[in-house]
Short mmCIF file of C-alpha atoms in Angstrom, two decimals:
data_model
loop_
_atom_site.label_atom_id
_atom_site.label_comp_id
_atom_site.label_asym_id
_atom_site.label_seq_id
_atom_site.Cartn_x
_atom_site.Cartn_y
_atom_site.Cartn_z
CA UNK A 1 94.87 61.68 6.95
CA UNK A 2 93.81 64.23 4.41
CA UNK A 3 97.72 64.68 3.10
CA UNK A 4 98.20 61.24 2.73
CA UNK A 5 95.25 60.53 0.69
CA UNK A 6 96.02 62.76 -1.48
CA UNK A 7 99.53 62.03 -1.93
CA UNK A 8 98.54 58.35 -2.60
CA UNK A 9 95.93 59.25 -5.03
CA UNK A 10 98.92 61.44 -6.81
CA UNK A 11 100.88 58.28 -6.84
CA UNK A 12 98.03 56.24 -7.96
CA UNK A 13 97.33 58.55 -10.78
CA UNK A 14 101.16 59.05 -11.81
CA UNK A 15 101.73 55.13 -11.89
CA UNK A 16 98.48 53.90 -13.51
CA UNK A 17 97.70 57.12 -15.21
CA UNK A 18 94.50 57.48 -13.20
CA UNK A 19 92.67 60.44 -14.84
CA UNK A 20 92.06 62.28 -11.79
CA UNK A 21 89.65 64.92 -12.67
CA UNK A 22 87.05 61.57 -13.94
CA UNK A 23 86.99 61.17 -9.94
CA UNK A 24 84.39 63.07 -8.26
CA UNK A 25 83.77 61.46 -4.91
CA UNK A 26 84.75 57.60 -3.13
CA UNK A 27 81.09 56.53 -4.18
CA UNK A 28 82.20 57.09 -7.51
CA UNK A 29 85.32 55.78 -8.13
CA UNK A 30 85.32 51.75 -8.94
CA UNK A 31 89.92 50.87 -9.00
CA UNK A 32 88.81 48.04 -11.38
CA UNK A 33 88.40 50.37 -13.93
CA UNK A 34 91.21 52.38 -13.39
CA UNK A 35 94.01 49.59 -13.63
CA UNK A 36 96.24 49.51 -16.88
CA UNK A 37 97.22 45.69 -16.59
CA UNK A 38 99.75 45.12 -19.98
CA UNK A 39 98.76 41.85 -20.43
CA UNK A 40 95.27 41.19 -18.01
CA UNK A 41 94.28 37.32 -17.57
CA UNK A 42 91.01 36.07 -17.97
CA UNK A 43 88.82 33.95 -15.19
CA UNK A 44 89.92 30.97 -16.48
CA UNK A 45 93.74 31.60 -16.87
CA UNK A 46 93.38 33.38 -13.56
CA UNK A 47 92.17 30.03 -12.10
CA UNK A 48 94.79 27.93 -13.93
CA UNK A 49 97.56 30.29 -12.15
CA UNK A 50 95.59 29.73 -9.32
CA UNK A 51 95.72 25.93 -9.43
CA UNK A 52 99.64 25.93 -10.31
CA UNK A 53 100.18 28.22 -7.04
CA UNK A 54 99.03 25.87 -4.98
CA UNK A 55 99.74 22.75 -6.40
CA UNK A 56 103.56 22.22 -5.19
CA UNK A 57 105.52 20.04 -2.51
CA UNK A 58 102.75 20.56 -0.20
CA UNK A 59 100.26 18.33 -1.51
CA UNK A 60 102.45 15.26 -1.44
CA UNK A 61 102.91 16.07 2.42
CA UNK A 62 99.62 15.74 3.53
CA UNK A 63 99.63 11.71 4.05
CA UNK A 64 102.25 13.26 7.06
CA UNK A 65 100.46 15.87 7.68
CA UNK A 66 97.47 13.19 8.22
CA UNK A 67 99.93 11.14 10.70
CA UNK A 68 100.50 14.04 12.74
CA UNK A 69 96.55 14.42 13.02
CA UNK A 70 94.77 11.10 12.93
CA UNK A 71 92.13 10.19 10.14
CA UNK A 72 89.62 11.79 11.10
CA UNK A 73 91.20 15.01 12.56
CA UNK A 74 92.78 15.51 9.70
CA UNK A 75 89.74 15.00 7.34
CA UNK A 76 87.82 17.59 9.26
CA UNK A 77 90.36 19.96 10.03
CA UNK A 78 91.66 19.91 6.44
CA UNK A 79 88.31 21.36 5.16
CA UNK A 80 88.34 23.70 7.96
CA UNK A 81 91.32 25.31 7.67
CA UNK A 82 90.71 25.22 3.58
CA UNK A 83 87.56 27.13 4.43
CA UNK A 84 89.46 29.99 6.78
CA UNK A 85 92.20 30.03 4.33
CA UNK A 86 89.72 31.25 1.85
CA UNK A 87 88.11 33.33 4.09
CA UNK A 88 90.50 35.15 5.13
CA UNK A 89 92.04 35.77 1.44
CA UNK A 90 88.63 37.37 0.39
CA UNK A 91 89.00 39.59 3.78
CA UNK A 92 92.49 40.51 2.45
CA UNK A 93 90.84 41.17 -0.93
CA UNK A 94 88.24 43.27 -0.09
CA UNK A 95 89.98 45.67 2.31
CA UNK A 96 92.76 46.03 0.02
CA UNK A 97 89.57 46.68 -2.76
CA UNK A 98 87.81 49.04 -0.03
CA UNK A 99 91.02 51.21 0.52
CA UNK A 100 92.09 51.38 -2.96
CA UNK A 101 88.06 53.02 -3.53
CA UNK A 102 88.88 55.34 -0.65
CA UNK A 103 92.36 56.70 -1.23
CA UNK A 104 91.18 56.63 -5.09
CA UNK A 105 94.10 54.47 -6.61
CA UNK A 106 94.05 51.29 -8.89
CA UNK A 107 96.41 48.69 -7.08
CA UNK A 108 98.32 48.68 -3.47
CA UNK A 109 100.59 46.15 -2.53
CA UNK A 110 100.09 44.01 0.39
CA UNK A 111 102.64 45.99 2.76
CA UNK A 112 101.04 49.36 1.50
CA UNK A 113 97.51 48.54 2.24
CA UNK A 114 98.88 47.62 5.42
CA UNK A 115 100.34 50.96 6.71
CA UNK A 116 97.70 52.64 4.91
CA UNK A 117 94.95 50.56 6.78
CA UNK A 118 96.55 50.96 10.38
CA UNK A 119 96.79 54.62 10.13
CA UNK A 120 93.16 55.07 9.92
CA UNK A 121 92.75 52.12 12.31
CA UNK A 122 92.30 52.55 16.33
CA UNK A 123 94.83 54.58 17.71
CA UNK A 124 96.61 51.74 19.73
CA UNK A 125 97.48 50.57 16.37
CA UNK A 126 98.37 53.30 14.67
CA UNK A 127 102.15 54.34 15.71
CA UNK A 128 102.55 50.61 14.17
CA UNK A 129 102.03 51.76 10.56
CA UNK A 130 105.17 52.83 9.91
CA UNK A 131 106.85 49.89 10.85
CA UNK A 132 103.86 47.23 9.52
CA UNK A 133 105.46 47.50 5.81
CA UNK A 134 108.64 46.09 6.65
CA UNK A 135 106.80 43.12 8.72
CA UNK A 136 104.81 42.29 6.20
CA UNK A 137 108.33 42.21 3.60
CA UNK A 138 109.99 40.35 6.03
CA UNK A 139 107.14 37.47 6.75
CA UNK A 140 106.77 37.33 2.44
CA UNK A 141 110.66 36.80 2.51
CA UNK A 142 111.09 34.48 4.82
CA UNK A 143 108.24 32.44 3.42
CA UNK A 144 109.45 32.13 -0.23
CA UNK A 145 112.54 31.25 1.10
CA UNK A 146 111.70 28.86 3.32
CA UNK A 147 109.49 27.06 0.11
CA UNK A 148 112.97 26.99 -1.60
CA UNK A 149 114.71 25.46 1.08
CA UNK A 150 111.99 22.59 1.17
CA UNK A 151 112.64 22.38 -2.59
CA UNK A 152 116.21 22.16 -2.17
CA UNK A 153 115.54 19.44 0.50
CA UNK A 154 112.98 17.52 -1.64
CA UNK A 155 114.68 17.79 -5.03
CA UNK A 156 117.98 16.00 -2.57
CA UNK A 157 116.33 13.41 -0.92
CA UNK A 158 114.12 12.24 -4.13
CA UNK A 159 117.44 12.50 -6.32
CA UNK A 160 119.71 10.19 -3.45
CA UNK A 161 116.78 7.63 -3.17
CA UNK A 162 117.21 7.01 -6.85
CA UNK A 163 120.64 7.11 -7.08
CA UNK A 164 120.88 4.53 -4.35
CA UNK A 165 119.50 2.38 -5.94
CA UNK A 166 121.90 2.36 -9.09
CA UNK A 167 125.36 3.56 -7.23
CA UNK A 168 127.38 1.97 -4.37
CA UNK A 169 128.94 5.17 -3.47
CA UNK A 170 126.97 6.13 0.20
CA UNK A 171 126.53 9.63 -0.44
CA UNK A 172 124.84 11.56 2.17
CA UNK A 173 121.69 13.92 1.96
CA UNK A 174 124.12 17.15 2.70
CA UNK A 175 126.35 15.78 -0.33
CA UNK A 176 123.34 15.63 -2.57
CA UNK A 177 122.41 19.14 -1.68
CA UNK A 178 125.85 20.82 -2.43
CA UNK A 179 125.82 18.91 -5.59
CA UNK A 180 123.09 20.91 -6.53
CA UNK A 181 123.88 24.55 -5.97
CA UNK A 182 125.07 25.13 -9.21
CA UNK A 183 122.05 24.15 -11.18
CA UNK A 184 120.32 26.54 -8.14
CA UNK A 185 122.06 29.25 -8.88
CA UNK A 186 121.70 29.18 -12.60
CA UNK A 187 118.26 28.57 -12.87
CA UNK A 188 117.69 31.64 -10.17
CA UNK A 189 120.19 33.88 -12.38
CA UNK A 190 117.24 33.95 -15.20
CA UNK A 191 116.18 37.37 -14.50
CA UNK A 192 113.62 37.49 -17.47
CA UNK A 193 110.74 35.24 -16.24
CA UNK A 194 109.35 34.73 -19.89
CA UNK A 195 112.42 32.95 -20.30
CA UNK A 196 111.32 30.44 -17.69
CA UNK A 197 107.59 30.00 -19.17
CA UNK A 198 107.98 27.19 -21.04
CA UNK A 199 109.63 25.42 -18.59
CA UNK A 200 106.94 26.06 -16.26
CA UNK A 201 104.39 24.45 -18.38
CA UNK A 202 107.05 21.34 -18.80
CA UNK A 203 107.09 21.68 -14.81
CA UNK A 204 102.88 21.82 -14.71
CA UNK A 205 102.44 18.67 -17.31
CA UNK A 206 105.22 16.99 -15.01
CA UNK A 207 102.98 17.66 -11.77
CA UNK A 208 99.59 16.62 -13.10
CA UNK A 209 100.99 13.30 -14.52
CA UNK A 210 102.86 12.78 -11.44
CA UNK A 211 99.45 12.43 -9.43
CA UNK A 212 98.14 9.95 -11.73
CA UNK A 213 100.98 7.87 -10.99
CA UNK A 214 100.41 9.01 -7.21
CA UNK A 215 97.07 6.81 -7.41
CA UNK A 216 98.28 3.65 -9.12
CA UNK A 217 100.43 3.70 -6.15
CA UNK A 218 98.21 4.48 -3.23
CA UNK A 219 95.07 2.64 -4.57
CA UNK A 220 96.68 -0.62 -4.31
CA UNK A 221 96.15 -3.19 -1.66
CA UNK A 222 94.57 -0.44 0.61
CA UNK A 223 94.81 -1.95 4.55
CA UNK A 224 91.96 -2.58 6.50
CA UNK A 225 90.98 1.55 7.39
CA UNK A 226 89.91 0.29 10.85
CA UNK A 227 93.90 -0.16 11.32
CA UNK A 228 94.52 3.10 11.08
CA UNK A 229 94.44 5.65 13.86
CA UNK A 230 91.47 7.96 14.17
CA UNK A 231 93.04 11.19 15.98
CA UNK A 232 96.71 11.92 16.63
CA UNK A 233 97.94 13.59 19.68
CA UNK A 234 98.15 17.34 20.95
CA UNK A 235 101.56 18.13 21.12
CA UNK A 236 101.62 17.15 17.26
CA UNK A 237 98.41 18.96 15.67
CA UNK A 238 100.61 22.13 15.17
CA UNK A 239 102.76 20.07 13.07
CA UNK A 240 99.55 18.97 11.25
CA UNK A 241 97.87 22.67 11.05
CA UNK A 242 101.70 23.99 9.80
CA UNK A 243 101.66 21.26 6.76
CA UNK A 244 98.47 21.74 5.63
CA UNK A 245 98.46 26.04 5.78
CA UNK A 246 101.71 25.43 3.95
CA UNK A 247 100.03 23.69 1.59
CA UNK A 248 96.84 25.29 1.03
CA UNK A 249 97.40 29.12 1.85
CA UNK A 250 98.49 31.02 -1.04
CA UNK A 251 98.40 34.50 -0.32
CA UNK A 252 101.05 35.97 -2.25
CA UNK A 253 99.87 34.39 -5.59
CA UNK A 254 96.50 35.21 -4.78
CA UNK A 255 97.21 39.15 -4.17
CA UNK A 256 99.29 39.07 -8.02
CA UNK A 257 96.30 36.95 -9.51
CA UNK A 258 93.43 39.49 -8.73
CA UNK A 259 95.70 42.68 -9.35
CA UNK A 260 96.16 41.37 -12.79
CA UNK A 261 92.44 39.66 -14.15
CA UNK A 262 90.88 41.49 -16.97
CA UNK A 263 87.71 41.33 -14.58
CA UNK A 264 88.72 41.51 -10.99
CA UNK A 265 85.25 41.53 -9.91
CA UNK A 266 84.71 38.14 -11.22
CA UNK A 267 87.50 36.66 -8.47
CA UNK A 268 84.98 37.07 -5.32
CA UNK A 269 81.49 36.03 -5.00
CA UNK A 270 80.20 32.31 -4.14
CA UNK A 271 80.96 31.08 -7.99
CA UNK A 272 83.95 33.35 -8.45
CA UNK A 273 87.55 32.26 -9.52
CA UNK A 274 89.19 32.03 -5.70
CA UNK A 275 86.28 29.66 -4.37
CA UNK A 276 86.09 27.74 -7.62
CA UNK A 277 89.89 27.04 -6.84
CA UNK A 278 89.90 26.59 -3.41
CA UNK A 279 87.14 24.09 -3.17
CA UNK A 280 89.06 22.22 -6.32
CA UNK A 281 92.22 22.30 -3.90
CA UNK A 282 91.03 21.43 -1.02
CA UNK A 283 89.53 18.38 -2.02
CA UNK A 284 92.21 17.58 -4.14
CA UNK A 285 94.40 18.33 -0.62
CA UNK A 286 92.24 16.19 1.73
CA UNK A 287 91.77 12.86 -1.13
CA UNK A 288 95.60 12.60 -0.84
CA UNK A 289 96.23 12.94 2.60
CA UNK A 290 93.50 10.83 3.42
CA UNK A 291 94.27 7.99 1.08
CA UNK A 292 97.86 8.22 1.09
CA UNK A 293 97.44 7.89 4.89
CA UNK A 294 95.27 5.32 4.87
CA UNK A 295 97.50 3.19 2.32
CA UNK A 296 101.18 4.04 4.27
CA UNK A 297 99.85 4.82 7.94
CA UNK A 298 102.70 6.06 10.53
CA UNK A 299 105.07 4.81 7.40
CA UNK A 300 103.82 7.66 5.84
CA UNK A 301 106.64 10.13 4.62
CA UNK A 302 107.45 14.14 4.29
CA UNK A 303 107.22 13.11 0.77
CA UNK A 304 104.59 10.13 -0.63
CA UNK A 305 107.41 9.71 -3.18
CA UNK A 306 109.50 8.25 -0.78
CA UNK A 307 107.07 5.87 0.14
CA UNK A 308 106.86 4.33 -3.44
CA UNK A 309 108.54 1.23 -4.27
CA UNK A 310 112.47 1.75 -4.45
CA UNK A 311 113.17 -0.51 -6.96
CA UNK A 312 110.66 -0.10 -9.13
CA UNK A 313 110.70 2.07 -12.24
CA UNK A 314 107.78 3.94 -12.37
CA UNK A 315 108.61 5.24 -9.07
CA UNK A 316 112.46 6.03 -9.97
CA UNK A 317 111.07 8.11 -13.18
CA UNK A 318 108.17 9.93 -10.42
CA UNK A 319 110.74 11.33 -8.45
CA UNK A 320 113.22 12.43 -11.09
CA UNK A 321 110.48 14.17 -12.95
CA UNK A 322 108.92 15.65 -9.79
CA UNK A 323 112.44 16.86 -8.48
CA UNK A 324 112.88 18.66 -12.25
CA UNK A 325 109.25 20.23 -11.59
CA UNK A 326 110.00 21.42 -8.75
CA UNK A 327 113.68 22.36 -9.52
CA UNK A 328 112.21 24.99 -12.32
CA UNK A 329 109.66 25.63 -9.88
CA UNK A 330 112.46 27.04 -7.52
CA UNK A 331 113.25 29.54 -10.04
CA UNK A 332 109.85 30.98 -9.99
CA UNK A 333 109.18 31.33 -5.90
CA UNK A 334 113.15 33.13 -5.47
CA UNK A 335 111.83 35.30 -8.33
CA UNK A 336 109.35 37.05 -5.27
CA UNK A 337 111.54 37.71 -2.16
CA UNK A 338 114.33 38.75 -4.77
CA UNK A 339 112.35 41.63 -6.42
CA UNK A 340 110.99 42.88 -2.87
CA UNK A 341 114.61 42.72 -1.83
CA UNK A 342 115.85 44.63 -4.82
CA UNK A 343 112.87 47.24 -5.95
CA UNK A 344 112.12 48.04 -2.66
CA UNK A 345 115.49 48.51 -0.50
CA UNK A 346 118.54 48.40 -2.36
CA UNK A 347 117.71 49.88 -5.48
CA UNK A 348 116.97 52.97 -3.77
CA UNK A 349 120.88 52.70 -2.40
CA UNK A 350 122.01 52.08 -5.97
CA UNK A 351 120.79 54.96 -8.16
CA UNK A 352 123.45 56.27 -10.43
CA UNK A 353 125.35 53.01 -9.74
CA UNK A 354 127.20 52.00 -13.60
CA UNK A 355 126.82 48.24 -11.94
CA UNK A 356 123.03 47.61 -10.84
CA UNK A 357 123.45 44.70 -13.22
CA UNK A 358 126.20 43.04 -10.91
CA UNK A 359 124.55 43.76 -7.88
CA UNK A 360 121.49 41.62 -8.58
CA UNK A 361 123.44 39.24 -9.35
CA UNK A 362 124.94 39.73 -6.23
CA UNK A 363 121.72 39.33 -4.71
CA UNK A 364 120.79 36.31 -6.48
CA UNK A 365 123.48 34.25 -5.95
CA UNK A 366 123.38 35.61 -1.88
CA UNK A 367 119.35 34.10 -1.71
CA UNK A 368 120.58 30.80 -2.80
CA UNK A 369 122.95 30.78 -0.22
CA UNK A 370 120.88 31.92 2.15
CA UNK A 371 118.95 28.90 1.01
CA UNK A 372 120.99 26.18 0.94
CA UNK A 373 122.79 27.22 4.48
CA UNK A 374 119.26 26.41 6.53
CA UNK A 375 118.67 23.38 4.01
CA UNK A 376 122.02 22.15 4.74
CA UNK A 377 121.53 22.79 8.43
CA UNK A 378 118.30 21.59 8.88
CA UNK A 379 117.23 19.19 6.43
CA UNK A 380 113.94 18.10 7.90
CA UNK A 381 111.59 18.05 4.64
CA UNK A 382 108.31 17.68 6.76
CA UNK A 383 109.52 19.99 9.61
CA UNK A 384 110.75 22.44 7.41
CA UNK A 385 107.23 22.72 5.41
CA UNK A 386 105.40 23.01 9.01
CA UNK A 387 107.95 25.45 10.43
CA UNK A 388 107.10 27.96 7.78
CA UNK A 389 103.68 27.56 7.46
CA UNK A 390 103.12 27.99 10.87
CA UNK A 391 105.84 30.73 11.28
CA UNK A 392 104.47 33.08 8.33
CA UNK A 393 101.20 31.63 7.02
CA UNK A 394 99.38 32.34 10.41
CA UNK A 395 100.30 36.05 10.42
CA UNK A 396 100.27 36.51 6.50
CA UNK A 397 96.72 34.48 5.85
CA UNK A 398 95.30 34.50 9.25
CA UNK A 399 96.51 37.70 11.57
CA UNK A 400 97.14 40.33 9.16
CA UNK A 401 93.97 40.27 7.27
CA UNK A 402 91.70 40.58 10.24
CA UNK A 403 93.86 43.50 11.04
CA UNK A 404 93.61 44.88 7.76
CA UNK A 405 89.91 44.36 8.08
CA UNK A 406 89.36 46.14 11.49
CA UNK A 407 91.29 48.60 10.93
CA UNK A 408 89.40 49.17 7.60
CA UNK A 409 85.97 49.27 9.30
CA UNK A 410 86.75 51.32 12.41
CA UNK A 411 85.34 52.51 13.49
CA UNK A 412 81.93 52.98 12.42
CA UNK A 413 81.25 50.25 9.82
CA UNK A 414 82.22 47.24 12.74
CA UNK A 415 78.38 45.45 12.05
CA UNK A 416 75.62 44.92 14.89
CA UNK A 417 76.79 44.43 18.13
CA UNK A 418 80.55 44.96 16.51
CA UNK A 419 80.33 41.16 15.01
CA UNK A 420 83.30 42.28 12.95
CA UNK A 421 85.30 43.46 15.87
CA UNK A 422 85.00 40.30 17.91
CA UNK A 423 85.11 38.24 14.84
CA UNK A 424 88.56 40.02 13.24
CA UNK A 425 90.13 39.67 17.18
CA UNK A 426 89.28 36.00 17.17
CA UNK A 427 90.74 35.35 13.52
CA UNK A 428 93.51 37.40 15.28
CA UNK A 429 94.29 35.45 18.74
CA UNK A 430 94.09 32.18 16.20
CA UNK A 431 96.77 33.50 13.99
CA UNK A 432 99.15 34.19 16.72
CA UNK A 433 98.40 30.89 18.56
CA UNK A 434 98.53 28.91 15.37
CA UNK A 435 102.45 30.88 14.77
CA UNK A 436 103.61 30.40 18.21
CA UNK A 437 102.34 26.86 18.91
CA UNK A 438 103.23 25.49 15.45
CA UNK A 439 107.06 27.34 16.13
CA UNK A 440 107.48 25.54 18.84
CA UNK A 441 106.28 22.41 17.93
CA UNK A 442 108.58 22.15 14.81
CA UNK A 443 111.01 23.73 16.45
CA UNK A 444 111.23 21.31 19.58
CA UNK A 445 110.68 18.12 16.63
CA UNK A 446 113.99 19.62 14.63
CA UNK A 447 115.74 19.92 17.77
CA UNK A 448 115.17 16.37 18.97
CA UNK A 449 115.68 15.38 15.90
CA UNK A 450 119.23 16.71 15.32
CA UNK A 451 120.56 15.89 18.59
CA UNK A 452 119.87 12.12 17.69
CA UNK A 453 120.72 12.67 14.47
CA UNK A 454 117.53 11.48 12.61
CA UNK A 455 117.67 13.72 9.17
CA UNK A 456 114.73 12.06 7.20
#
């Protein structure tokens, strides 16, 4: 343990230009202070990022995610799993805070606080490390590519309900989705993601006007609430708890935020950026699926857009403006899994290559295939958002922190009577329940689904 402390406080110091001989002991050393951030974010641009990452396709899923529930189900179980979600991203903070102060270094990524935290872990754990980085790549991959391929899906289906209402050609979803690679590709060939910014505030003024229009429709002629069903069923809550961890878990965006606030330590606490923002989403989460629910029922749609009035115009300008959102949004989430795909394992493969250039490109245009393959395949908007929340949410936000955690703590620092021991096992046993039982669930739905040919 002693060589690889100090061969990741040589890193640190190398790649932040940590002054080294300033650190006299662990007590000492604070990695806020330490971390050379080019262009740092205040608490308040830190919480508008915040916002914008978790604002996306999710929150107009909820009314479903609501019918898969029941009302009231889903208006308790909302705020709970908002309140583990944030839980469990301060746990992730703080370890990752705690081993940065230990190993002396300014920043770790997710997968290297990982490795780092299961070799000092229990030793049942430990042969793991070597192997965790790579699981925790692969589970970041898979998710951002599994939020393009419900973008692809959702920018198709809101695009062919307009359009069927002005064409008689009977175009189906799959054509609508191969009509649409192009733009895909393009708009993931911008490699420079300044050159996206001010189409990501068009995308954010787009959003936040788009709910306003959300509750002209849903706050009209509301039904009788006793009409609508109070708890769903068992078999689909996991399609429920997938939905709404989709929606609300941001892990990734959280992990970039803090790493790059011009005061870190003003993220955490009880007034602090991440619960500001959480308790501003979650609400925000839990108004629409309640009311949309309420207003559409077991009508209700992977997309309240489709439940708006066909005809009308207001709701054929919504969902072209929401599909362009989210079409520049698209840009933005490929942007992750493509740099971890490229910095960390092929670039490595590449060095002295005269076209590293053409193989991004390469690389690019291969994700968006990637992409549109399972959207083509499968293209279940409300499945698909379930099937990857569940999948990679419960081990990103739920498993792997409490991991991180005990591993951290071990194993002297565990509390009275080991509370944090039993606690991080139970956040542990949910995570993998939550990932297998949601899997299946979603994956038994798209298979029923398919075989009788029901794609919406």
């Amino acid at each position: 343990m002693e060589n690889e402390s100090l061969k990741l406080r040589n890193v640190g110091n190398e790649k932040y230009g940590t002054d080294k001989e300033e650190v006299t002991g662990e007590d000492d050393y604070d990695p806020h202070l330490y971390r050379k951030v080019e262009h740092p974010t205040s608490n308040s641009e830190t919480l508008i990022h915040l916002l914008k990452g978790c604002l996306g396709t999710g929150i107009l899923a909820m009314p479903e995610a609501f019918k898969n529930a029941g009302m009231v189900n889903g208006l308790v179980f909302t705020f709970v799993i908002g309140a583990l979600c944030t839980y469990c991203l301060h746990v992730l903070v703080q370890a990752q805070y705690t081993l940065c102060k230990r190993y002396r270094v300014p920043i770790l990524t997710y997968p290297e606080s990982m490795k780092i935290a299961l070799e000092s872990g229990p030793k049942c754990l430990r042969p793991y490390a070597k192997f965790s980085p790579f699981l925790v790549d692969f589970f970041l991959i898979v998710y951002q590519l599994g939020i393009c391929c419900v973008y692809i899906v959702f920018v198709a289906k809101n695009i062919k309900a307009v359009a069927d209402e002005y064409t008689t050609n009977d175009f189906t979803l799959t054509q609508y989705i191969l009509m649409s690679f192009i733009p895909f590709v393009l708009i993931n060939c911008i490699r420079n993601l300044k050159l996206l910014a001010p189409f990501s505030t068009l995308a954010n003024v787009i959003t936040f006007a788009s709910f306003g229009v959300v509750c002209y429709y849903v706050f009209q002629d509301l039904p009788d609430i006793s009409e609508v069903p109070a708890f769903g069923t068992l078999y689909t809550f996991p399609l429920f708890f997938g939905t709404t961890l989709f929606a609300l878990e941001a892990v990734g965006v959280v992990i970039a935020l803090e790493n790059n606030m011009k005061t870190p330590k003003g993220f955490g606490g009880y007034c602090g950026v991440l619960n500001v923002g959480m308790v501003f989403v979650t609400v925000l989460y839990v108004g629409m699926g309640f009311v949309g629910y309420w207003k559409y029922g077991d009508l209700s749609k992977a997309s309240i857009t489709l439940n708006f009035p066909p005809q009308e115009f207001l709701a054929k300008s919504i969902r072209i403006l929401y599909s362009v959102a989210i079409f520049i949004s698209y840009g933005l989430q490929a942007y992750v899994p493509v740099e971890i795909m490229w910095k960390t394992y092929m670039l490595k493969h590449l060095e002295g290559s005269d076209r590293l250039m053409v193989w991004e490109y390469v690389l690019r245009i291969a994700s968006v295939i990637v992409t549109f393959v399972l959207a083509l395949t499968i293209p279940l908007l409300g499945l698909f958002i379930s099937l990857f929340g569940a999948f990679c949410l419960s081990a990103l936000g739920i498993a792997f922190p409490a991991i991180m955690e005990l591993c951290v703590k071990w194993p002297n620092d565990l509390g009275p009577g080991n509370i944090v021991l039993v606690k991080d096992i139970a956040l542990i046993i949910f995570g993998i329940t939550g990932l297998l039982a949601g899997s299946y669930s979603c994956i038994s739905e798209i298979v029923q689904k398919l075989s009788a040919g029901q794609l919406d």
